[in-house]
Amino acid sequence: MSPEPLPPVAPEVLAEAVGQLTARLRKKLDAAVAECAGKALAGSGGSVEVRFGEDTLVILRPGPSGAVTEPGQAVCSCLLAPRCLHRAAVLGAAPLADADTVPPADPAAPEPSEGTPPPVTAPVTASSVPVTTEEARPSPTPAQVDAAAGLWLAAAEALAAGVTAGGTVVQAELLRAAHSARLAGLPRAEAAALRVVRGLRTARERHRGQRLSDLTAAFRTLLAGAAALASGAAGAEEVGTARRAYAEGGSLRVLGLCREPVLSATGYGGVTTHLLGPDGSLYTLSDVRPGGVSRAKGAGTASVALGGAVLDHAGLARGGLLIAGATVSADGRLGAGRGVRATPVRGADWSQEPVAAFFARPVREAVASSLDAAAAAPGDAGPALLGCDVEVLGAADDHLLARVLDGGPLVRLRVAHPHPELAHAENLRRIGGFPGVVLRVLGRPDPDRAATLRPLAVGPVPGASSSLRLPEEWRGHADLGYDRLQGDHFPRPEAGAAPGTPGPACADPLADAPLWRVRRLLETGVAGGRRAVAEAARGADRTALGVPLRRAGLAGAAELAEGLAAEADRRPRDSFGRLVDASPDAYARAWLASAVHLDAAERALVTASWS
């Protein structure tokens, strides 16, 4: 029989199972979890079985949602059950189920089905429905403050342990605190904790797509949110909402900009179509369901589920909608409630208003606004879209070099979605083969790289002779995730013209600044824990950490990094002079202060690189 994948397990079920183990069994848990790999087999009635030896059998019986959400759905045949190592190990080896924080379409819509997707990895647009002052004023309740304090302590313990020591027991304590946050009505804090746990698992399993910088950012977000909530000074934004709130939008006319494939880390796929309002506000309409990359590819031509509109996403990206009774969330997502009615209308070419005005905005101003909005947004929300006209200079390593027209900066164009089955990488390679071509680009600035844009769609620059020549049915732009550019879509090179050259490399203020020393110290802490930071900054290395930063005028970064190194190396003693474990609280605060300062400094440098 071929192995069967384990069903997802609710975080609180795993936390309870680990909490029931004795200290002796907890020491053996990670080895037992590793032993479960590839041992799951399909059982009767949709169950999944994992056998330990000849006499012990663990059976998981997922509920209607396909996940194990109750302790009784996981049973073991050994005498110690349910307080046994086998049951906890199988639950620890299973993927985490998504938190029940996924919103329905909107208040007027039916409740979501079991296949409702979790939050996706593709960022959403900036808010077009501002949060009112009254909504932002409420402070956390005493129960929420207590839950946040518990979450802070669990996150601090996980940070001090790092990836190397952040096994199932550490993860379970964080999941327990996340569940308490959920019960207290802190969905945003719970979601941040689940991202950290998934990141720890991915890093420990050494997955190919794992990036230590992502886990570092997840720890920063979790600790910052928990600290704000535990202080009692946080507002409604830090508390979050379990269901996305939709406001009445009245009548709304939106025009399609482009469509973007969406892939989540939990096996969901689909499409997001980006739309523009008459006042320049950005909106999105998404269709994301289980299915991964195959679902993402097919959803590009799926029907739009909004008020009976007879359009698919491909048509909407090049057309428009007149919506009556529109409902809009704070992040610009359009709701599909029963009272919404939508009528297809003619779209606008990128050279026509109001779309043309979107591309006419000064690029540095647009980037600053986009990155600032991303920094203030919760969770995985990323920078808003921006548009600009560029001249492609040529390929360089894994990206293209381009210059923003009219005296703009030199920028890098990188693949928005690297999955080989999507068209992004192939289209970017095709564009790189035509140096000198000028493009109108719609994309998302990369907040972690200097002057880097990840394009989602391209079109011809109005009035330019050396620009794209797209089919009429594409209505003036190509969606890089779905449409495939061909040679005849590009201008023919002039006879006798020499091939273009990429030109000088872009100046990278992030690489030139010694902030990489702080970044490496923070990531060392995430990977190896507190001890790794102490070892990395001992002796002469501690001097080498601060001097280059001060020489570059980064005295604040130097002071915070040195404070982190000193706190990591602090070794308190008890009244008898024996070494004792230091509290993780002060260490976590020192790490967070340095991480927040680094994030702000790097964001400022990235913004400046677009000048």
Coordinates of C-alpha atoms in Angstrom, one line a residue:
M1 CA 0.0 0.0 0.0
S2 CA 1.2 3.5 -0.8
P3 CA 1.7 6.0 2.0
E4 CA -1.3 8.3 2.8
P5 CA -0.8 12.0 3.7
L6 CA -1.8 12.8 7.2
P7 CA -4.9 15.1 7.6
P8 CA -4.5 18.6 9.0
V9 CA -4.7 18.9 12.8
A10 CA -6.2 21.8 14.7
P11 CA -3.5 23.7 16.7
E12 CA -5.3 23.2 20.0
V13 CA -5.5 19.5 19.5
L14 CA -1.8 19.1 19.1
A15 CA -1.1 21.5 22.0
E16 CA -3.3 19.5 24.3
A17 CA -1.7 16.2 23.3
V18 CA 1.8 17.5 23.9
G19 CA 0.7 19.1 27.2
Q20 CA -0.4 15.6 28.5
L21 CA 3.1 14.1 28.1
T22 CA 5.5 13.6 30.9
A23 CA 8.9 15.4 30.9
R24 CA 10.6 12.1 29.9
L25 CA 8.3 11.5 26.9
R26 CA 8.7 15.1 25.7
K27 CA 12.4 14.6 25.3
K28 CA 11.6 11.7 22.9
L29 CA 8.9 13.5 21.0
D30 CA 10.9 15.0 18.1
A31 CA 12.5 11.6 17.3
A32 CA 9.1 10.0 17.3
V33 CA 7.7 12.7 15.0
A34 CA 10.5 12.0 12.5
E35 CA 9.7 8.3 12.7
C36 CA 6.2 8.9 11.4
A37 CA 7.4 10.0 8.0
G38 CA 5.9 7.9 5.2
K39 CA 4.1 5.5 7.6
A40 CA 0.5 6.7 7.3
L41 CA -1.9 4.4 5.5
A42 CA -5.5 4.7 4.5
G43 CA -7.9 3.1 7.0
S44 CA -11.6 2.3 6.9
G45 CA -14.2 5.0 6.7
G46 CA -11.8 7.8 5.6
S47 CA -9.5 7.3 8.5
V48 CA -5.7 7.4 8.4
E49 CA -3.6 4.9 10.4
V50 CA 0.0 4.9 11.6
R51 CA 1.5 1.8 13.1
F52 CA 4.3 1.7 15.7
G53 CA 5.7 -1.8 16.0
E54 CA 3.3 -4.8 15.9
D55 CA 0.9 -3.9 18.7
T56 CA 0.4 -0.1 18.6
L57 CA -1.8 1.7 16.1
V58 CA -2.7 5.4 16.0
I59 CA -5.9 6.2 14.1
L60 CA -6.9 9.7 12.9
R61 CA -10.6 10.2 11.9
P62 CA -10.9 13.7 10.4
G63 CA -14.2 15.4 10.6
P64 CA -16.4 16.8 7.7
S65 CA -13.9 19.6 7.1
G66 CA -11.1 17.0 6.5
A67 CA -9.2 18.1 9.6
V68 CA -8.8 16.6 13.0
T69 CA -10.5 19.2 15.2
E70 CA -11.4 17.2 18.3
P71 CA -9.1 15.2 20.6
G72 CA -11.4 12.2 20.3
Q73 CA -10.7 12.0 16.5
A74 CA -7.1 10.8 17.3
V75 CA -6.9 7.5 19.2
C76 CA -4.1 5.1 20.1
S77 CA -4.3 1.5 21.0
C78 CA -1.5 1.5 23.6
L79 CA -2.1 1.4 27.4
L80 CA -1.0 5.0 28.0
A81 CA -3.4 6.5 25.5
P82 CA -4.4 9.3 25.2
R83 CA -1.4 10.5 27.2
C84 CA 1.0 8.6 25.0
L85 CA 4.0 9.4 22.8
H86 CA 2.6 7.7 19.8
R87 CA -0.6 9.8 19.5
A88 CA 1.3 13.1 20.2
A89 CA 4.0 12.1 17.6
V90 CA 1.4 11.5 14.8
L91 CA -0.4 14.7 15.6
G92 CA 2.9 16.5 15.5
A93 CA 3.8 15.1 12.2
A94 CA 0.5 16.2 10.6
P95 CA 0.2 19.6 9.0
L96 CA -1.5 22.4 10.9
A97 CA -5.1 23.1 10.0
D98 CA -5.9 26.7 9.1
A99 CA -7.3 28.9 11.8
D100 CA -11.0 29.6 11.6
T101 CA -10.3 33.3 10.8
V102 CA -11.2 33.1 7.1
P103 CA -14.0 35.6 6.3
P104 CA -17.1 34.9 4.3
A105 CA -17.6 36.9 1.1
D106 CA -19.4 39.6 3.1
P107 CA -22.2 39.9 5.8
A108 CA -24.9 39.5 3.2
A109 CA -23.4 36.4 1.6
P110 CA -24.1 32.8 2.7
E111 CA -21.7 31.2 5.1
P112 CA -18.5 30.0 3.5
S113 CA -18.2 26.4 2.4
E114 CA -15.7 23.9 3.8
G115 CA -13.4 24.7 0.9
T116 CA -13.1 28.4 1.7
P117 CA -9.4 29.3 1.3
P118 CA -7.1 30.6 4.0
P119 CA -5.3 33.9 3.6
V120 CA -3.2 33.6 0.5
T121 CA 0.4 34.5 0.0
A122 CA -0.3 37.1 -2.8
P123 CA -0.5 40.5 -1.2
V124 CA -3.7 42.6 -1.5
T125 CA -4.1 46.2 -2.5
A126 CA -4.1 49.2 -0.2
S127 CA -7.3 50.1 1.6
S128 CA -9.9 52.1 -0.3
V129 CA -12.2 52.1 2.7
P130 CA -10.5 54.0 5.5
V131 CA -10.9 52.9 9.1
T132 CA -12.7 55.5 11.1
T133 CA -11.3 57.1 14.3
E134 CA -14.0 55.4 16.4
E135 CA -13.0 52.0 15.0
A136 CA -9.3 52.5 15.9
R137 CA -9.9 53.8 19.5
P138 CA -11.0 50.7 21.4
S139 CA -8.4 49.2 23.7
P140 CA -7.8 45.5 24.4
T141 CA -9.9 44.0 27.2
P142 CA -8.2 42.6 30.4
A143 CA -8.7 39.1 29.0
Q144 CA -7.0 40.1 25.7
V145 CA -4.1 41.7 27.6
D146 CA -3.6 38.5 29.6
A147 CA -3.7 36.4 26.4
A148 CA -1.3 38.6 24.6
A149 CA 1.1 38.5 27.6
G150 CA 1.0 34.7 27.4
L151 CA 1.6 34.8 23.7
W152 CA 4.6 37.1 24.2
L153 CA 6.2 34.7 26.7
A154 CA 5.7 31.7 24.4
A155 CA 7.1 33.6 21.4
A156 CA 10.1 34.8 23.5
E157 CA 10.8 31.2 24.5
A158 CA 10.6 30.1 20.9
L159 CA 12.9 32.9 19.8
A160 CA 15.4 32.0 22.5
A161 CA 15.3 28.4 21.4
G162 CA 15.7 29.1 17.7
V163 CA 15.1 26.7 14.8
T164 CA 17.6 24.2 16.2
A165 CA 15.8 23.8 19.5
G166 CA 12.4 24.8 18.4
G167 CA 11.0 21.3 18.2
T168 CA 7.4 20.0 18.7
V169 CA 7.3 20.9 22.4
V170 CA 8.3 24.5 21.8
Q171 CA 5.8 24.7 18.9
A172 CA 3.0 23.2 21.0
E173 CA 3.5 25.9 23.7
L174 CA 3.2 28.6 21.0
L175 CA 0.1 26.9 19.6
R176 CA -1.4 26.8 23.1
A177 CA -0.8 30.5 23.5
A178 CA -2.2 31.1 20.0
H179 CA -5.4 29.2 20.9
S180 CA -5.8 31.3 24.1
A181 CA -5.4 34.4 21.9
R182 CA -8.1 33.1 19.6
L183 CA -10.5 32.5 22.6
A184 CA -9.8 36.0 23.8
G185 CA -10.7 37.5 20.4
L186 CA -7.2 38.2 19.0
P187 CA -7.4 36.6 15.6
R188 CA -4.5 38.7 14.2
A189 CA -2.2 37.6 17.0
E190 CA -3.2 33.9 16.5
A191 CA -2.6 34.1 12.8
A192 CA 0.9 35.6 13.4
A193 CA 1.7 32.7 15.8
L194 CA 0.6 30.1 13.3
R195 CA 2.9 31.7 10.7
V196 CA 5.8 31.4 13.1
V197 CA 5.1 27.7 13.9
R198 CA 4.8 26.9 10.2
G199 CA 8.0 28.7 9.6
L200 CA 9.8 26.7 12.3
R201 CA 8.5 23.5 10.9
T202 CA 9.6 24.4 7.3
A203 CA 13.0 25.4 8.5
R204 CA 13.5 22.3 10.6
E205 CA 12.5 20.1 7.7
R206 CA 14.8 22.1 5.4
H207 CA 12.3 22.7 2.7
R208 CA 13.7 24.0 -0.6
G209 CA 11.6 27.2 -0.6
Q210 CA 12.3 28.1 3.0
R211 CA 13.9 31.5 3.6
L212 CA 15.3 32.4 7.0
S213 CA 14.4 36.1 6.3
D214 CA 10.7 35.1 6.1
L215 CA 10.8 33.4 9.5
T216 CA 12.7 36.4 10.9
A217 CA 10.0 38.7 9.7
A218 CA 7.3 36.4 11.1
F219 CA 8.9 36.6 14.5
R220 CA 9.2 40.4 14.3
T221 CA 5.5 40.7 13.5
L222 CA 4.4 38.3 16.2
L223 CA 6.5 39.9 18.9
A224 CA 5.6 43.4 18.0
G225 CA 1.9 42.6 17.9
A226 CA 2.0 40.7 21.2
A227 CA 4.0 43.5 22.9
A228 CA 1.5 46.2 21.8
L229 CA -1.5 44.1 22.9
A230 CA 0.1 43.2 26.3
S231 CA 0.8 46.8 27.0
G232 CA -2.9 47.6 26.8
A233 CA -2.3 50.5 24.4
A234 CA -3.1 48.7 21.1
G235 CA -6.0 49.6 19.0
A236 CA -8.5 47.8 16.9
E237 CA -6.0 47.3 14.1
E238 CA -3.7 45.1 16.3
V239 CA -6.7 43.2 17.7
G240 CA -8.0 42.3 14.2
T241 CA -11.3 40.7 13.2
A242 CA -12.1 37.1 12.9
R243 CA -14.3 37.9 9.8
R244 CA -13.5 40.5 7.3
A245 CA -15.8 43.5 7.7
Y246 CA -17.5 44.8 4.5
A247 CA -18.8 48.3 4.3
E248 CA -21.6 49.6 2.0
G249 CA -20.1 51.0 -1.2
G250 CA -23.2 52.0 -3.0
S251 CA -22.8 52.2 -6.8
L252 CA -19.3 51.6 -8.0
R253 CA -17.7 51.5 -11.5
V254 CA -14.4 49.6 -11.7
L255 CA -12.0 48.9 -14.6
G256 CA -9.8 45.9 -15.0
L257 CA -6.0 46.3 -14.6
C258 CA -4.7 42.8 -14.7
R259 CA -5.1 39.3 -13.2
E260 CA -2.6 37.6 -11.0
P261 CA -2.2 33.9 -10.2
V262 CA -2.4 33.1 -6.5
L263 CA -0.6 30.2 -4.7
S264 CA -0.7 29.6 -1.0
A265 CA 1.7 27.5 1.1
T266 CA -1.2 25.3 2.2
G267 CA -2.2 24.0 -1.2
Y268 CA -4.7 26.6 -2.4
G269 CA -4.7 28.2 -5.8
G270 CA -6.6 30.7 -7.8
V271 CA -6.6 34.2 -9.3
T272 CA -6.9 37.8 -8.1
T273 CA -8.1 40.4 -10.6
H274 CA -6.9 43.9 -9.8
L275 CA -9.4 46.7 -10.5
L276 CA -9.2 50.5 -10.6
G277 CA -11.9 52.9 -9.4
P278 CA -12.7 56.3 -11.0
D279 CA -10.8 58.1 -8.1
G280 CA -7.7 55.9 -8.5
S281 CA -8.6 53.5 -5.6
L282 CA -7.5 49.9 -6.1
Y283 CA -9.8 47.0 -5.6
T284 CA -9.5 43.2 -5.9
L285 CA -11.8 40.3 -6.7
S286 CA -10.4 36.9 -5.9
D287 CA -11.3 33.3 -6.6
V288 CA -9.0 31.0 -4.5
R289 CA -9.8 27.3 -3.6
P290 CA -8.0 24.1 -2.9
G291 CA -6.0 22.8 -5.9
G292 CA -2.6 24.4 -5.9
V293 CA -0.9 25.4 -9.2
S294 CA -3.4 23.6 -11.4
R295 CA -6.2 25.6 -9.8
A296 CA -4.2 28.8 -10.2
K297 CA -3.8 28.2 -13.9
G298 CA -7.4 27.3 -14.6
A299 CA -8.9 30.1 -12.5
G300 CA -7.6 32.7 -14.9
T301 CA -10.6 31.9 -17.2
A302 CA -13.1 31.0 -14.4
S303 CA -16.4 32.9 -14.2
V304 CA -16.6 35.9 -12.0
A305 CA -18.8 35.2 -9.0
L306 CA -20.2 38.7 -8.4
G307 CA -23.8 39.8 -8.7
G308 CA -24.6 37.7 -11.7
A309 CA -22.0 39.2 -14.0
V310 CA -21.5 37.2 -17.1
L311 CA -17.7 37.6 -17.3
D312 CA -14.7 35.5 -16.6
H313 CA -11.6 36.8 -14.9
A314 CA -9.8 37.1 -18.3
G315 CA -12.6 39.3 -19.5
L316 CA -12.8 41.3 -16.3
A317 CA -9.1 42.1 -16.4
R318 CA -9.6 43.8 -19.8
G319 CA -13.2 45.1 -19.1
G320 CA -15.1 46.6 -16.3
L321 CA -18.1 46.3 -14.0
L322 CA -20.8 48.7 -12.9
I323 CA -21.7 47.4 -9.4
A324 CA -24.9 48.3 -7.6
G325 CA -25.1 47.7 -3.8
A326 CA -21.3 47.1 -3.7
T327 CA -19.7 46.0 -0.5
V328 CA -16.0 46.6 0.0
S329 CA -13.6 45.5 2.8
A330 CA -11.0 47.7 4.3
D331 CA -8.3 46.1 2.2
G332 CA -10.2 46.8 -1.1
R333 CA -11.7 43.4 -1.6
L334 CA -15.1 43.4 -3.3
G335 CA -17.9 41.3 -1.6
A336 CA -20.3 39.0 -3.4
G337 CA -23.4 39.3 -1.2
R338 CA -26.9 38.6 -2.2
G339 CA -27.7 42.3 -2.6
V340 CA -24.9 42.9 -5.0
R341 CA -25.7 43.4 -8.7
A342 CA -23.0 43.8 -11.4
T343 CA -23.3 44.7 -15.1
P344 CA -20.3 44.4 -17.5
V345 CA -19.1 47.6 -19.0
R346 CA -16.4 48.5 -21.5
G347 CA -13.0 48.6 -20.1
A348 CA -10.2 51.1 -20.7
D349 CA -6.9 50.7 -22.4
W350 CA -3.9 51.5 -20.3
S351 CA -3.4 54.6 -22.4
Q352 CA -6.9 55.9 -21.5
E353 CA -8.1 57.7 -18.4
P354 CA -8.4 57.0 -15.6
V355 CA -5.9 54.2 -16.0
A356 CA -3.3 56.4 -17.7
A357 CA -3.2 58.7 -14.6
F358 CA -2.3 55.7 -12.5
F359 CA 0.9 55.2 -14.6
A360 CA 1.6 59.0 -14.6
R361 CA 2.3 59.2 -10.8
P362 CA 6.0 59.9 -10.0
V363 CA 7.6 56.6 -9.3
R364 CA 9.3 57.5 -6.1
E365 CA 6.1 58.9 -4.6
A366 CA 4.2 55.8 -5.6
V367 CA 6.9 53.5 -4.1
A368 CA 7.0 55.4 -0.8
S369 CA 3.3 55.2 -0.5
S370 CA 3.2 51.5 -1.4
L371 CA 5.9 50.5 1.1
D372 CA 4.5 52.6 3.9
A373 CA 1.1 51.0 3.4
A374 CA 2.7 47.5 3.4
A375 CA 4.5 48.3 6.7
A376 CA 1.3 49.3 8.4
A377 CA -0.8 46.5 7.0
P378 CA -1.4 43.3 9.0
G379 CA -0.2 39.8 8.3
D380 CA 1.0 39.0 4.9
A381 CA -0.3 42.0 3.1
G382 CA 2.3 43.3 0.7
P383 CA 3.0 46.5 -1.2
A384 CA 0.3 48.0 -3.4
L385 CA 0.6 48.0 -7.1
L386 CA 2.4 50.7 -9.0
G387 CA 2.8 51.5 -12.7
C388 CA 5.6 53.1 -14.6
D389 CA 7.2 53.2 -18.1
V390 CA 10.6 51.6 -18.5
E391 CA 13.3 50.9 -21.1
V392 CA 14.7 47.3 -20.9
L393 CA 18.5 47.4 -20.9
G394 CA 19.1 43.6 -20.9
A395 CA 19.4 40.5 -18.7
A396 CA 21.7 40.3 -15.7
D397 CA 21.9 37.2 -13.6
D398 CA 18.4 36.2 -12.5
H399 CA 16.7 39.6 -13.4
L400 CA 16.4 42.3 -16.0
L401 CA 17.8 45.7 -15.8
A402 CA 15.6 48.6 -16.9
R403 CA 15.5 52.3 -16.6
V404 CA 12.4 54.3 -15.7
L405 CA 11.7 56.7 -18.6
D406 CA 12.1 60.5 -18.3
G407 CA 15.2 60.4 -16.1
G408 CA 14.0 57.8 -13.7
P409 CA 16.1 55.3 -11.7
L410 CA 17.7 52.1 -12.8
V411 CA 15.6 49.2 -11.6
R412 CA 15.6 45.4 -11.5
L413 CA 12.7 43.4 -12.9
R414 CA 12.3 40.1 -11.1
V415 CA 9.9 37.2 -11.5
A416 CA 6.7 37.8 -9.5
H417 CA 5.8 34.1 -9.1
P418 CA 8.7 31.7 -9.8
H419 CA 6.6 28.5 -10.2
P420 CA 7.8 26.9 -13.5
E421 CA 4.2 26.1 -14.5
L422 CA 3.2 29.7 -14.5
A423 CA 4.1 32.0 -17.4
H424 CA 6.0 34.7 -15.4
A425 CA 9.5 33.4 -15.8
E426 CA 9.2 32.5 -19.4
N427 CA 7.7 35.9 -20.3
L428 CA 10.5 37.8 -18.4
R429 CA 13.1 35.8 -20.3
R430 CA 11.4 36.7 -23.6
I431 CA 11.4 40.4 -22.7
G432 CA 15.1 40.1 -21.8
G433 CA 15.8 39.0 -25.3
F434 CA 14.7 42.4 -26.7
P435 CA 17.0 45.1 -25.1
G436 CA 15.9 48.6 -26.0
V437 CA 12.2 47.8 -25.9
V438 CA 10.1 50.2 -23.9
L439 CA 7.3 48.9 -21.7
R440 CA 4.5 50.1 -19.5
V441 CA 4.8 47.9 -16.4
L442 CA 2.3 47.2 -13.7
G443 CA 3.8 45.4 -10.7
R444 CA 4.6 45.4 -7.0
P445 CA 7.8 46.9 -5.5
D446 CA 9.9 44.4 -3.6
P447 CA 10.2 45.7 0.0
D448 CA 13.3 43.7 0.7
R449 CA 15.4 44.7 -2.4
A450 CA 16.7 47.9 -3.6
A451 CA 14.9 49.4 -6.7
T452 CA 13.3 46.1 -7.6
L453 CA 9.9 45.6 -9.2
R454 CA 8.0 42.4 -9.7
P455 CA 5.9 42.9 -12.8
L456 CA 2.4 41.4 -13.1
A457 CA 1.5 42.8 -16.5
V458 CA 3.1 44.8 -19.3
G459 CA 1.8 46.9 -22.2
P460 CA 3.0 49.3 -24.9
V461 CA 4.1 52.8 -24.1
P462 CA 1.8 55.2 -26.0
G463 CA 3.6 56.9 -28.9
A464 CA 6.7 54.8 -28.6
S465 CA 7.9 53.0 -31.8
S466 CA 10.0 50.4 -30.0
S467 CA 7.3 49.0 -27.8
L468 CA 5.0 46.0 -27.7
R469 CA 2.6 45.1 -30.5
L470 CA -0.1 43.1 -28.7
P471 CA -3.2 41.5 -30.2
E472 CA -6.4 43.6 -30.2
E473 CA -8.2 41.2 -28.0
W474 CA -5.6 41.7 -25.3
R475 CA -6.8 45.3 -24.9
G476 CA -3.4 46.9 -24.6
H477 CA -1.7 44.7 -22.0
A478 CA -0.4 41.2 -21.3
D479 CA -1.0 39.4 -18.0
L480 CA 2.4 37.9 -17.4
G481 CA 1.1 35.0 -15.3
Y482 CA -1.4 33.9 -18.0
D483 CA -0.7 35.4 -21.4
R484 CA 2.5 34.2 -23.2
L485 CA 4.4 36.8 -25.2
Q486 CA 5.8 35.7 -28.6
G487 CA 8.4 37.1 -30.9
D488 CA 5.9 38.9 -33.1
H489 CA 4.7 40.9 -30.1
F490 CA 8.0 42.8 -30.0
P491 CA 9.3 45.5 -32.4
R492 CA 11.6 44.3 -35.1
P493 CA 15.3 45.4 -34.6
E494 CA 16.5 48.0 -37.0
A495 CA 18.9 46.8 -39.7
G496 CA 22.5 47.1 -38.7
A497 CA 21.6 48.0 -35.1
A498 CA 24.0 46.7 -32.5
P499 CA 22.6 44.6 -29.7
G500 CA 22.0 46.5 -26.5
T501 CA 24.0 46.1 -23.4
P502 CA 22.7 45.9 -19.8
G503 CA 24.7 48.9 -18.8
P504 CA 26.1 49.6 -15.3
A505 CA 24.9 47.6 -12.4
C506 CA 22.3 49.2 -10.1
A507 CA 23.7 50.7 -7.0
D508 CA 22.4 48.7 -4.0
P509 CA 22.3 50.7 -0.8
L510 CA 21.3 47.7 1.1
A511 CA 24.4 45.8 0.1
D512 CA 26.7 48.8 0.5
A513 CA 25.4 49.7 4.0
P514 CA 26.8 47.6 6.9
L515 CA 23.2 46.9 8.0
W516 CA 23.8 43.3 6.7
R517 CA 25.7 42.8 10.0
V518 CA 22.6 43.4 12.0
R519 CA 20.5 41.3 9.7
R520 CA 22.9 38.4 10.0
L521 CA 22.9 38.7 13.8
L522 CA 19.1 38.7 13.9
E523 CA 18.9 35.7 11.5
T524 CA 21.5 33.9 13.5
G525 CA 19.3 34.3 16.5
V526 CA 16.3 32.9 14.7
A527 CA 18.3 29.9 13.4
G528 CA 20.4 29.0 16.4
G529 CA 18.7 30.8 19.3
R530 CA 20.1 32.9 22.0
R531 CA 23.3 30.9 22.4
A532 CA 24.1 31.4 18.7
V533 CA 23.8 35.2 19.1
A534 CA 26.1 35.1 22.2
E535 CA 28.7 33.0 20.4
A536 CA 28.6 35.1 17.3
A537 CA 29.2 38.4 19.2
R538 CA 31.8 37.3 21.8
G539 CA 35.3 38.8 22.0
A540 CA 36.6 40.8 19.1
D541 CA 33.5 40.1 17.0
R542 CA 31.4 42.4 19.2
T543 CA 33.7 45.3 18.4
A544 CA 33.6 44.4 14.8
L545 CA 29.8 44.6 15.0
G546 CA 29.4 48.2 16.1
V547 CA 32.4 50.0 14.6
P548 CA 31.4 49.8 10.9
L549 CA 27.8 50.8 11.7
R550 CA 29.0 53.9 13.6
R551 CA 31.4 54.8 10.8
A552 CA 28.4 54.7 8.4
G553 CA 26.4 57.0 10.7
L554 CA 24.2 54.2 11.9
A555 CA 24.8 54.7 15.6
G556 CA 21.3 53.7 16.6
A557 CA 21.6 50.3 14.8
A558 CA 25.0 49.8 16.4
E559 CA 23.7 50.5 19.9
L560 CA 20.7 48.2 19.5
A561 CA 22.8 45.4 18.0
E562 CA 25.4 45.6 20.8
G563 CA 22.6 45.6 23.4
L564 CA 21.2 42.4 21.8
A565 CA 24.6 40.8 21.9
A566 CA 25.2 41.7 25.5
E567 CA 21.7 40.5 26.6
A568 CA 22.2 37.2 24.7
D569 CA 25.5 36.6 26.5
R570 CA 24.1 37.5 30.0
R571 CA 24.5 34.6 32.3
P572 CA 22.8 35.2 35.7
R573 CA 23.6 33.2 38.8
D574 CA 21.5 32.1 41.8
S575 CA 22.3 32.9 45.4
F576 CA 24.7 30.0 45.5
G577 CA 26.7 31.2 42.5
R578 CA 25.3 28.6 40.1
L579 CA 24.5 29.5 36.5
V580 CA 20.8 29.7 35.8
D581 CA 18.8 30.2 32.6
A582 CA 18.2 33.8 31.9
S583 CA 14.6 34.9 31.3
P584 CA 13.8 35.2 27.6
D585 CA 11.8 38.4 28.1
A586 CA 14.7 40.9 28.1
Y587 CA 16.4 39.0 25.2
A588 CA 13.2 39.1 23.1
R589 CA 12.8 42.8 23.8
A590 CA 16.4 43.5 22.7
W591 CA 15.9 41.3 19.6
L592 CA 12.7 43.0 18.7
A593 CA 14.1 46.5 19.1
S594 CA 16.9 45.7 16.8
A595 CA 14.6 44.0 14.3
V596 CA 12.1 46.9 14.2
H597 CA 14.9 49.4 13.7
L598 CA 16.5 47.3 10.9
D599 CA 13.1 47.0 9.1
A600 CA 12.6 50.8 9.2
A601 CA 16.1 51.5 8.1
E602 CA 16.0 49.0 5.2
R603 CA 12.6 50.4 4.1
A604 CA 14.0 53.9 4.0
L605 CA 17.0 52.7 1.9
V606 CA 14.7 50.8 -0.5
T607 CA 12.6 53.9 -0.9
A608 CA 15.7 56.1 -1.5
S609 CA 16.9 53.6 -4.2
W610 CA 14.0 54.6 -6.4
S611 CA 15.2 58.2 -6.6

